[in-house]
Short mmCIF file of N, CA and C in Angstrom, two decimals:
data_model
loop_
_atom_site.label_atom_id
_atom_site.label_comp_id
_atom_site.label_asym_id
_atom_site.label_seq_id
_atom_site.Cartn_x
_atom_site.Cartn_y
_atom_site.Cartn_z
N MET D 190 -18.46 18.40 27.70
CA MET D 190 -17.48 19.14 28.47
C MET D 190 -16.25 18.27 28.66
N SER D 191 -15.11 18.82 28.37
CA SER D 191 -13.90 18.03 28.47
C SER D 191 -13.48 17.85 29.93
N LYS D 192 -12.61 16.88 30.15
CA LYS D 192 -12.12 16.61 31.51
C LYS D 192 -11.35 17.81 32.03
N ARG D 193 -10.61 18.48 31.17
CA ARG D 193 -9.87 19.66 31.61
C ARG D 193 -10.82 20.73 32.13
N THR D 194 -11.91 20.96 31.42
CA THR D 194 -12.89 21.93 31.86
C THR D 194 -13.47 21.52 33.20
N TYR D 195 -13.77 20.23 33.34
CA TYR D 195 -14.34 19.70 34.57
C TYR D 195 -13.38 19.94 35.73
N ILE D 196 -12.11 19.64 35.55
CA ILE D 196 -11.13 19.85 36.60
C ILE D 196 -10.98 21.33 36.90
N HIS D 197 -10.93 22.13 35.86
CA HIS D 197 -10.81 23.58 36.05
C HIS D 197 -11.99 24.09 36.86
N LEU D 198 -13.18 23.64 36.54
CA LEU D 198 -14.35 24.08 37.29
C LEU D 198 -14.31 23.58 38.73
N LEU D 199 -13.76 22.38 38.94
CA LEU D 199 -13.66 21.88 40.31
C LEU D 199 -12.73 22.76 41.14
N PHE D 200 -11.64 23.23 40.55
CA PHE D 200 -10.75 24.09 41.30
C PHE D 200 -11.41 25.42 41.63
N ARG D 201 -12.39 25.78 40.85
CA ARG D 201 -13.15 27.00 41.13
C ARG D 201 -14.32 26.70 42.04
N TRP D 202 -14.44 25.41 42.47
CA TRP D 202 -15.48 24.97 43.39
C TRP D 202 -16.88 25.09 42.80
N ILE D 203 -17.00 24.83 41.50
CA ILE D 203 -18.30 24.85 40.84
C ILE D 203 -18.52 23.51 40.17
N ASP D 204 -19.66 22.92 40.42
CA ASP D 204 -20.01 21.64 39.82
C ASP D 204 -20.41 21.87 38.36
N PRO D 205 -19.78 21.17 37.40
CA PRO D 205 -20.11 21.38 35.99
C PRO D 205 -21.48 20.86 35.60
N VAL D 206 -22.05 19.94 36.35
CA VAL D 206 -23.37 19.39 36.02
C VAL D 206 -24.47 20.31 36.52
N THR D 207 -24.40 20.69 37.79
CA THR D 207 -25.47 21.47 38.40
C THR D 207 -25.20 22.96 38.46
N GLY D 208 -23.92 23.36 38.34
CA GLY D 208 -23.57 24.76 38.45
C GLY D 208 -23.54 25.25 39.89
N LYS D 209 -23.66 24.34 40.84
CA LYS D 209 -23.67 24.71 42.26
C LYS D 209 -22.26 24.82 42.80
N LYS D 210 -22.08 25.72 43.77
CA LYS D 210 -20.78 25.84 44.43
C LYS D 210 -20.57 24.63 45.32
N LEU D 211 -19.35 24.12 45.34
CA LEU D 211 -19.02 22.93 46.11
C LEU D 211 -17.92 23.22 47.13
N THR D 212 -17.97 22.49 48.22
CA THR D 212 -16.89 22.51 49.20
C THR D 212 -15.96 21.36 48.88
N LYS D 213 -14.83 21.29 49.56
CA LYS D 213 -13.91 20.17 49.35
C LYS D 213 -14.61 18.85 49.71
N LYS D 214 -15.39 18.88 50.77
CA LYS D 214 -16.13 17.68 51.18
C LYS D 214 -17.14 17.28 50.09
N GLY D 215 -17.76 18.27 49.48
CA GLY D 215 -18.71 18.01 48.41
C GLY D 215 -18.05 17.39 47.19
N ILE D 216 -16.85 17.84 46.90
CA ILE D 216 -16.11 17.29 45.76
C ILE D 216 -15.76 15.84 46.03
N GLU D 217 -15.33 15.54 47.25
CA GLU D 217 -15.00 14.16 47.61
C GLU D 217 -16.24 13.27 47.54
N LEU D 218 -17.37 13.78 48.00
CA LEU D 218 -18.61 13.00 47.95
C LEU D 218 -19.03 12.76 46.51
N GLN D 219 -18.88 13.76 45.67
CA GLN D 219 -19.22 13.61 44.26
C GLN D 219 -18.33 12.55 43.61
N LYS D 220 -17.05 12.54 43.93
CA LYS D 220 -16.14 11.54 43.40
C LYS D 220 -16.53 10.14 43.87
N LYS D 221 -16.94 10.03 45.13
CA LYS D 221 -17.37 8.74 45.69
C LYS D 221 -18.61 8.24 44.95
N ILE D 222 -19.56 9.12 44.71
CA ILE D 222 -20.78 8.75 43.99
C ILE D 222 -20.42 8.26 42.59
N LEU D 223 -19.55 8.98 41.91
CA LEU D 223 -19.16 8.61 40.55
C LEU D 223 -18.42 7.27 40.54
N LYS D 224 -17.59 7.03 41.53
CA LYS D 224 -16.86 5.76 41.61
C LYS D 224 -17.83 4.59 41.78
N VAL D 225 -18.78 4.73 42.69
CA VAL D 225 -19.77 3.67 42.93
C VAL D 225 -20.64 3.48 41.68
N ALA D 226 -21.06 4.58 41.07
CA ALA D 226 -21.87 4.49 39.86
C ALA D 226 -21.11 3.79 38.75
N SER D 227 -19.82 4.08 38.63
CA SER D 227 -19.00 3.43 37.61
C SER D 227 -18.95 1.92 37.82
N GLN D 228 -18.77 1.51 39.08
CA GLN D 228 -18.75 0.08 39.39
C GLN D 228 -20.08 -0.57 39.03
N LEU D 229 -21.17 0.09 39.38
CA LEU D 229 -22.51 -0.45 39.08
C LEU D 229 -22.71 -0.59 37.58
N LEU D 230 -22.36 0.44 36.85
CA LEU D 230 -22.55 0.42 35.39
C LEU D 230 -21.72 -0.66 34.73
N ILE D 231 -20.49 -0.81 35.16
CA ILE D 231 -19.61 -1.81 34.56
C ILE D 231 -20.06 -3.22 34.91
N GLU D 232 -20.44 -3.44 36.16
CA GLU D 232 -20.82 -4.77 36.62
C GLU D 232 -22.23 -5.18 36.18
N ARG D 233 -23.18 -4.24 36.20
CA ARG D 233 -24.58 -4.59 35.99
C ARG D 233 -25.21 -4.01 34.73
N GLY D 234 -24.58 -3.03 34.12
CA GLY D 234 -25.13 -2.43 32.92
C GLY D 234 -26.13 -1.33 33.20
N VAL D 235 -26.48 -0.60 32.16
CA VAL D 235 -27.38 0.55 32.28
C VAL D 235 -28.78 0.12 32.72
N GLU D 236 -29.22 -1.06 32.29
CA GLU D 236 -30.57 -1.52 32.59
C GLU D 236 -30.79 -1.66 34.10
N ASN D 237 -29.78 -2.06 34.83
CA ASN D 237 -29.89 -2.30 36.27
C ASN D 237 -29.28 -1.17 37.10
N PHE D 238 -29.12 -0.02 36.50
CA PHE D 238 -28.50 1.12 37.16
C PHE D 238 -29.56 2.13 37.59
N THR D 239 -29.57 2.48 38.87
CA THR D 239 -30.49 3.51 39.36
C THR D 239 -29.74 4.40 40.36
N LEU D 240 -30.28 5.59 40.57
CA LEU D 240 -29.71 6.47 41.58
C LEU D 240 -29.89 5.88 42.97
N THR D 241 -30.99 5.18 43.18
CA THR D 241 -31.26 4.56 44.48
C THR D 241 -30.22 3.50 44.81
N LYS D 242 -29.90 2.64 43.83
CA LYS D 242 -28.88 1.60 44.05
C LYS D 242 -27.52 2.24 44.28
N THR D 243 -27.24 3.31 43.56
CA THR D 243 -25.96 4.00 43.73
C THR D 243 -25.85 4.56 45.15
N ALA D 244 -26.91 5.20 45.61
CA ALA D 244 -26.90 5.76 46.97
C ALA D 244 -26.72 4.68 48.02
N LYS D 245 -27.44 3.57 47.85
CA LYS D 245 -27.36 2.48 48.82
C LYS D 245 -25.94 1.91 48.90
N LEU D 246 -25.34 1.65 47.74
CA LEU D 246 -23.98 1.09 47.72
C LEU D 246 -22.93 2.09 48.20
N ALA D 247 -23.18 3.38 48.01
CA ALA D 247 -22.24 4.40 48.47
C ALA D 247 -22.42 4.68 49.96
N GLY D 248 -23.53 4.21 50.53
CA GLY D 248 -23.79 4.43 51.96
C GLY D 248 -24.22 5.85 52.28
N ILE D 249 -24.89 6.48 51.30
CA ILE D 249 -25.37 7.85 51.51
C ILE D 249 -26.84 7.92 51.12
N SER D 250 -27.47 9.04 51.41
CA SER D 250 -28.89 9.17 51.10
C SER D 250 -29.11 9.45 49.61
N LEU D 251 -30.30 9.09 49.15
CA LEU D 251 -30.67 9.37 47.76
C LEU D 251 -30.65 10.88 47.51
N GLY D 252 -31.04 11.65 48.50
CA GLY D 252 -31.03 13.11 48.37
C GLY D 252 -29.64 13.66 48.10
N ASN D 253 -28.63 13.07 48.73
CA ASN D 253 -27.24 13.50 48.47
C ASN D 253 -26.85 13.21 47.04
N VAL D 254 -27.21 12.04 46.55
CA VAL D 254 -26.89 11.70 45.15
C VAL D 254 -27.60 12.69 44.22
N GLN D 255 -28.87 12.96 44.50
CA GLN D 255 -29.65 13.86 43.63
C GLN D 255 -29.19 15.31 43.73
N TYR D 256 -28.55 15.68 44.82
CA TYR D 256 -28.02 17.04 44.92
C TYR D 256 -26.93 17.26 43.88
N TYR D 257 -26.04 16.27 43.74
CA TYR D 257 -24.93 16.39 42.80
C TYR D 257 -25.28 15.94 41.39
N PHE D 258 -26.18 14.97 41.29
CA PHE D 258 -26.61 14.44 40.00
C PHE D 258 -28.14 14.35 40.02
N PRO D 259 -28.83 15.44 39.70
CA PRO D 259 -30.29 15.49 39.83
C PRO D 259 -31.04 14.41 39.04
N HIS D 260 -30.48 13.98 37.94
CA HIS D 260 -31.14 12.98 37.10
C HIS D 260 -30.16 11.86 36.77
N LYS D 261 -30.68 10.71 36.46
CA LYS D 261 -29.86 9.56 36.08
C LYS D 261 -28.95 9.92 34.91
N ARG D 262 -29.47 10.68 33.97
CA ARG D 262 -28.68 11.04 32.79
C ARG D 262 -27.47 11.90 33.16
N ASP D 263 -27.58 12.71 34.23
CA ASP D 263 -26.45 13.53 34.66
C ASP D 263 -25.31 12.65 35.18
N LEU D 264 -25.66 11.61 35.92
CA LEU D 264 -24.66 10.69 36.43
C LEU D 264 -24.08 9.85 35.29
N LEU D 265 -24.92 9.44 34.35
CA LEU D 265 -24.43 8.70 33.18
C LEU D 265 -23.47 9.56 32.35
N ASN D 266 -23.82 10.83 32.17
CA ASN D 266 -22.94 11.73 31.42
C ASN D 266 -21.60 11.92 32.12
N ALA D 267 -21.62 12.04 33.45
CA ALA D 267 -20.37 12.17 34.21
C ALA D 267 -19.53 10.90 34.06
N PHE D 268 -20.19 9.75 34.08
CA PHE D 268 -19.50 8.47 33.88
C PHE D 268 -18.85 8.44 32.49
N LEU D 269 -19.60 8.81 31.48
CA LEU D 269 -19.06 8.79 30.12
C LEU D 269 -17.91 9.76 29.96
N ARG D 270 -18.05 10.97 30.53
CA ARG D 270 -16.95 11.95 30.46
C ARG D 270 -15.69 11.41 31.12
N SER D 271 -15.86 10.72 32.24
CA SER D 271 -14.69 10.23 32.97
C SER D 271 -13.99 9.09 32.22
N HIS D 272 -14.69 8.41 31.32
CA HIS D 272 -14.09 7.31 30.57
C HIS D 272 -13.74 7.67 29.14
N ILE D 273 -14.40 8.65 28.58
CA ILE D 273 -14.14 9.01 27.18
C ILE D 273 -13.06 10.08 27.08
N ASP D 274 -13.10 11.09 27.94
CA ASP D 274 -12.16 12.20 27.85
C ASP D 274 -10.70 11.78 27.92
N PRO D 275 -10.32 10.84 28.80
CA PRO D 275 -8.90 10.43 28.79
C PRO D 275 -8.47 9.85 27.44
N GLY D 276 -9.37 9.16 26.77
CA GLY D 276 -9.07 8.61 25.45
C GLY D 276 -8.89 9.71 24.42
N GLU D 277 -9.70 10.75 24.50
CA GLU D 277 -9.59 11.87 23.58
C GLU D 277 -8.23 12.57 23.75
N GLU D 278 -7.79 12.72 24.99
CA GLU D 278 -6.50 13.36 25.24
C GLU D 278 -5.36 12.52 24.69
N MET D 279 -5.46 11.19 24.79
CA MET D 279 -4.42 10.32 24.26
C MET D 279 -4.36 10.44 22.74
N VAL D 280 -5.51 10.49 22.09
CA VAL D 280 -5.56 10.62 20.64
C VAL D 280 -4.97 11.96 20.23
N ALA D 281 -5.35 13.02 20.92
CA ALA D 281 -4.86 14.35 20.59
C ALA D 281 -3.34 14.45 20.76
N SER D 282 -2.82 13.81 21.81
CA SER D 282 -1.37 13.87 22.03
C SER D 282 -0.58 13.03 21.03
N ALA D 283 -1.25 12.03 20.43
CA ALA D 283 -0.58 11.17 19.45
C ALA D 283 -0.49 11.84 18.08
N GLU D 284 -1.32 12.85 17.85
CA GLU D 284 -1.35 13.49 16.53
C GLU D 284 -0.21 14.44 16.31
#
């Protein structure tokens, strides 16, 4: 899913990973989770990355993390989309 689709879905208040309706507060929490997960992945790598560590560092419950990202792979996919999609847009605009 491209970043544009993700943003478009956010404006419609629908989470692209879970398909659940989100509030503005939910969107902010999801962004916070993704930011903390990104820091963990960059600093410690995939081997030392867990939803539990992400929740602890974000200062929220594991259940909140799992609401927005039910599985580790969902959070990893969101991380990859947030880092790969901007590059795809740059390549497309250069062509």
